[in-house]
Coordinates of C-alpha atoms and ligand atoms in Angstrom, one line a residue:
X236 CA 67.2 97.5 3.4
X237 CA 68.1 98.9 6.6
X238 CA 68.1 103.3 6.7
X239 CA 71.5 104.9 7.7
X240 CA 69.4 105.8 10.2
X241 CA 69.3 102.7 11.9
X242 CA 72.5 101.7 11.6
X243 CA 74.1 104.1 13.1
X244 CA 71.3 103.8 15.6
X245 CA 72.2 100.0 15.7
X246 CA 76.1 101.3 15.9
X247 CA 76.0 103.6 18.6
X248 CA 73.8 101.0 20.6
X249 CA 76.6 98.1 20.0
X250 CA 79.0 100.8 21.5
X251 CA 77.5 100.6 24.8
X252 CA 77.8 96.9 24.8
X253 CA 80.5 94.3 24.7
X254 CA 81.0 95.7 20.6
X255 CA 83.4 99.3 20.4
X256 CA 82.0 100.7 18.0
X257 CA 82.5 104.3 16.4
X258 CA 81.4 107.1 18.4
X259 CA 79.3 109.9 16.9
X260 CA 81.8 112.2 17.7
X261 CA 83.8 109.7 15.0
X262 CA 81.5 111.6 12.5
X263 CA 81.6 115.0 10.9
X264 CA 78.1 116.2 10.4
X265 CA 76.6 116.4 7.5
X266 CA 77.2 119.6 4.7
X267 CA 76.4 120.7 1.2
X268 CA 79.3 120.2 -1.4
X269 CA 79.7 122.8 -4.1
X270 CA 78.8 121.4 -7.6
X271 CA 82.2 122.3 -8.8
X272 CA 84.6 120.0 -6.6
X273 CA 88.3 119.9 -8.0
X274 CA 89.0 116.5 -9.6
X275 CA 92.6 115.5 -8.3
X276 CA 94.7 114.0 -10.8
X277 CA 95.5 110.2 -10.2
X278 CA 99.3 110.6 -8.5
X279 CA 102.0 108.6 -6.2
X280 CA 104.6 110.1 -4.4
X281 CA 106.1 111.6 -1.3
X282 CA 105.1 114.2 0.7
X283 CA 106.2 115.4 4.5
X284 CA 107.9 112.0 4.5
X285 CA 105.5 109.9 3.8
X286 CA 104.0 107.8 0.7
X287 CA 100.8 108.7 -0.4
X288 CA 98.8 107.4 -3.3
X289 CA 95.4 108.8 -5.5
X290 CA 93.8 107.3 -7.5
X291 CA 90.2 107.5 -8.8
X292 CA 88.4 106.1 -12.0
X293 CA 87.0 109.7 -13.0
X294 CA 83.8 109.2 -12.3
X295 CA 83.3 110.9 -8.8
X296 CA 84.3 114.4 -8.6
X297 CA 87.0 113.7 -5.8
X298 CA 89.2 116.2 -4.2
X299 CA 92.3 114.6 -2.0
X300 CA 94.3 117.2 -0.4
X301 CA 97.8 116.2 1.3
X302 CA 98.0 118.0 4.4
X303 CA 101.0 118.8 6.7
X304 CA 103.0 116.1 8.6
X305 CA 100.1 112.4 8.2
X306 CA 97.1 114.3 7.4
X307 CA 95.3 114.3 4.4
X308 CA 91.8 115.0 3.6
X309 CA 88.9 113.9 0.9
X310 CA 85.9 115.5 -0.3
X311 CA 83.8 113.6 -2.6
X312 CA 80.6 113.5 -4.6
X313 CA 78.8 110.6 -6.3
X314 CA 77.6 111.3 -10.5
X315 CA 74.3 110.2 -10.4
X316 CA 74.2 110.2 -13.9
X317 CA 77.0 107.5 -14.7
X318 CA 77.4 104.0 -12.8
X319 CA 80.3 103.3 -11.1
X320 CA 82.3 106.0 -9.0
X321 CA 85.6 104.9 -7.1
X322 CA 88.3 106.2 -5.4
X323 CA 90.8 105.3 -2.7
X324 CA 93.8 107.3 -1.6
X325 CA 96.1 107.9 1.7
X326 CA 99.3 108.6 3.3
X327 CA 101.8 105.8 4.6
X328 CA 105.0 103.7 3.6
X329 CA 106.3 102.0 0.7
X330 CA 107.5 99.0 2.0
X331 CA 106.4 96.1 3.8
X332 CA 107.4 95.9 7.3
X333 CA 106.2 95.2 10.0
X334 CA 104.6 98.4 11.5
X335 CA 102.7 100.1 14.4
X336 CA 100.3 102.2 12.5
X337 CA 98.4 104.8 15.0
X338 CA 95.8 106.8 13.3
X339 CA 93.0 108.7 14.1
X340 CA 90.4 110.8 12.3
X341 CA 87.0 111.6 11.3
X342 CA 84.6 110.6 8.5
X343 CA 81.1 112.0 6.8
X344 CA 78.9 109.1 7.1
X345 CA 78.1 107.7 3.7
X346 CA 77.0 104.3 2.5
X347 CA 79.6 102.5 0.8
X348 CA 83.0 104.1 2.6
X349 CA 86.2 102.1 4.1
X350 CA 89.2 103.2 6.3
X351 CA 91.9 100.2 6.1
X352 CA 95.2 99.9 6.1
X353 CA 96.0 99.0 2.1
X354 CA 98.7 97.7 0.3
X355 CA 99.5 96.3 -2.6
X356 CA 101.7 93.7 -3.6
X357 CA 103.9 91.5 -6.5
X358 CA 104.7 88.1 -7.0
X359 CA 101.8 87.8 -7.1
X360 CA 100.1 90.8 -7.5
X361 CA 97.7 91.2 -4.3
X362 CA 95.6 94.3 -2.9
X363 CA 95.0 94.2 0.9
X364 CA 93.1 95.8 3.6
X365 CA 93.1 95.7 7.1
X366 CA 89.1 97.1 6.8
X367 CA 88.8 99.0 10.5
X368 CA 85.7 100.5 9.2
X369 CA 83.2 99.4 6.2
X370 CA 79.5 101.4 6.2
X371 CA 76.4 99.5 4.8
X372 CA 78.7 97.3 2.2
X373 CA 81.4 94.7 3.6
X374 CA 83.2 93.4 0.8
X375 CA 83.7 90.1 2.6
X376 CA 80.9 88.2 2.4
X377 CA 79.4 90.3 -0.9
X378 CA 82.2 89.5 -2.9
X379 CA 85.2 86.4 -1.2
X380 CA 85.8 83.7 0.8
X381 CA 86.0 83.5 4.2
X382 CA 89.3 81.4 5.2
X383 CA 89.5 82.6 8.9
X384 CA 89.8 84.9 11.6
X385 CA 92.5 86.7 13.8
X386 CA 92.5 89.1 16.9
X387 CA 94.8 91.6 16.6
X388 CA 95.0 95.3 18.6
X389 CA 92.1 94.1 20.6
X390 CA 89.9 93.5 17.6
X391 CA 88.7 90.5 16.0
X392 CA 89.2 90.1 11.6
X393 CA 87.3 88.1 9.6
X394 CA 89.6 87.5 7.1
X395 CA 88.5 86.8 3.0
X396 CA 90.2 86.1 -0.1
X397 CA 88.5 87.3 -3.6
X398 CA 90.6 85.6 -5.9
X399 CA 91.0 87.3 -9.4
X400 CA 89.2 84.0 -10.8
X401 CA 86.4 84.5 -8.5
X402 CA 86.0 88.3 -9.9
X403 CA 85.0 87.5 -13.8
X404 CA 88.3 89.6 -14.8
X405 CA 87.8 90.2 -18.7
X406 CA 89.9 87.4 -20.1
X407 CA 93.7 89.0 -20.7
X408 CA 93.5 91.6 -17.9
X409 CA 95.5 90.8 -14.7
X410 CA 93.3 91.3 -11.7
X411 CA 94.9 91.6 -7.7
X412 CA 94.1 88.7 -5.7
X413 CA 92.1 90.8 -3.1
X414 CA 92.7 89.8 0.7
X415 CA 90.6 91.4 3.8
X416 CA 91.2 91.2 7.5
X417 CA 87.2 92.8 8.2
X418 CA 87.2 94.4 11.9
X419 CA 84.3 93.0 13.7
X420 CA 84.2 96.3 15.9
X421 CA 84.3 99.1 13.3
X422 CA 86.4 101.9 14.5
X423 CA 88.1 104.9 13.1
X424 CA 90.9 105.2 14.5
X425 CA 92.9 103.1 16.7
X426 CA 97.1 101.0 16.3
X427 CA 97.2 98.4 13.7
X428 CA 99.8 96.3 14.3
X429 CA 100.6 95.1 9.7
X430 CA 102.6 91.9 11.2
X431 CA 99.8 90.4 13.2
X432 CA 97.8 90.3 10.1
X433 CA 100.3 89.3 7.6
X434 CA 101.6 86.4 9.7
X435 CA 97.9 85.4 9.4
X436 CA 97.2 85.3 5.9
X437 CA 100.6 83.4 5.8
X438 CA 99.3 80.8 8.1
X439 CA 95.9 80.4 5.8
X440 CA 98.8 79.8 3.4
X441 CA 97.8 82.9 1.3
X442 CA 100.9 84.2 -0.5
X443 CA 101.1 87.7 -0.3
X444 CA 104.3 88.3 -2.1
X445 CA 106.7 91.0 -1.9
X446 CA 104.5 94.2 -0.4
X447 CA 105.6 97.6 -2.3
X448 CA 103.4 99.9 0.4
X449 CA 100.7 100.2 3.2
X450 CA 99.3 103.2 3.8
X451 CA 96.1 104.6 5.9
X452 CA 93.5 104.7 2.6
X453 CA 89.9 106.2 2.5
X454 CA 88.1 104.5 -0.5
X455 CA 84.6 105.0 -1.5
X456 CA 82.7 103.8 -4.0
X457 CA 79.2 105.5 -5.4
X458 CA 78.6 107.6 -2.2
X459 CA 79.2 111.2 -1.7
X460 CA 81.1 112.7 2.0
X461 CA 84.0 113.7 3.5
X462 CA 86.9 112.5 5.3
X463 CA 89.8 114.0 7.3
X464 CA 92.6 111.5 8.8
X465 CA 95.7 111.7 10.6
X466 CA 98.7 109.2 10.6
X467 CA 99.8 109.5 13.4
X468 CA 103.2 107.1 13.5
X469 CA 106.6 108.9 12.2
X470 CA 107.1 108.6 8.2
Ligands
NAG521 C1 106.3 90.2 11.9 O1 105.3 90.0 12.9 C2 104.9 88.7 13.1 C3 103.7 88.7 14.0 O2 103.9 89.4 15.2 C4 106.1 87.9 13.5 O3 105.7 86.5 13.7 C5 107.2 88.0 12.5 O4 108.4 87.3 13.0 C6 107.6 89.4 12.3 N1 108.5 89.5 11.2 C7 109.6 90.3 11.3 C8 110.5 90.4 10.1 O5 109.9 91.0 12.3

């Protein structure tokens, strides 16, 4: 397995090529959490105009903090002791226009972190991403199937379907049909332009149904960091 080492190593190299990829200045350096972190309550709701959603499964200690105007920050550490660990949370819209997203920000580099534009929808009941940045795990190819590609903002998505029968749901539970658009160039931070991509899908003739929200999320899953991001576009 490659070190985190290497691939940032390997990052920052691509950057100077054809690839944009983040920048170390993308990063915030590297600090000791307290043992004691706050665990924020799962929520939805509204705040300086703007959507935002929480939610983890418990089992990191996870701190999200809504900041003034589209900021927001996370803070969270892995339990060692216990498998699992997940959370993902952000500020954004509840709706499902088309939209100009500009945001910008910084991370902690941890293993198994995102920054994507989510959403999630009904009829049928779909989660999505627009995955700008993935560390060492890229749920594409770990867990769907690829159907295509788009460029969009400059950036070219690999875009994956992980059906809910492809996920061995426990019979009786309703799973989200997941869909990715997976930025070839990782950034953090940049304009995601939500039509481009859903006009894609639609074209693979993947039926996203009615969106209910997109905002920018952070979700990480058995890591430990830190991330502070900024929407930038109006509420
Ligand atoms: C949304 O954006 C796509 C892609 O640019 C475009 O084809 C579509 O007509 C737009 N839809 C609306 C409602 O503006």
């Amino acid at each position: 397995m490659p070190t985190l080492t290497s691939l940032l190593l390997t990052s920052l190299t691509l950057s100077h090529s054809l690839l944009a990829s983040p920048l170390s200045s993308d990063f915030l350096p590297r600090h000791s959490l307290q043992d004691d972190l706050p665990q924020t309550p799962n929520s939805v709701g509204h705040h300086d105009g703007y959507y935002y959603m929480w939610w983890t499964d418990g089992v990191h200690k996870a701190t999200y903090n809504n900041l003034p105007g589209g900021k927001f920050s996370i803070i969270w550490k892995a339990n060692t002791r216990e498998s699992g660990g997940n959370f993902i949370g952000g500020k954004g819209w509840e709706d499902g226009k088309n939209r100009t997203i500009k945001y910008s920000g910084k991370f902690e580099l941890t293993k198994k972190q995102y920054i994507a534009i989510y959403g999630m929808t009904q009829n049928p009941y779909n989660e999505f991403y627009i995955l700008d940045y993935h560390g060492t795990y890229n749920p594409g190819p770990s867990t769907a199937k690829k159907l295509g590609e788009v460029t969009c903002d400059d950036g070219d998505y690999e875009i994956y379907r992980r059906g809910w029968w492809e996920g061995g749901s426990p019979p009786g539970i309703t799973m989200p049909t997941r869909i990715y658009s997976i930025r070839k160039q990782k950034r953090i931070g940049g304009i995601v332009r939500t039509g481009c991509h859903f006009e894609a899908w639609k074209k693979l003739d993947i039926d996203i149904g009615t969106i209910l929200f997109q905002i920018v999320a952070v979700e990480g899953y058995q890591s430990t960091g830190r991330a502070e991001i900024l929407v930038e576009s109006p509420p």
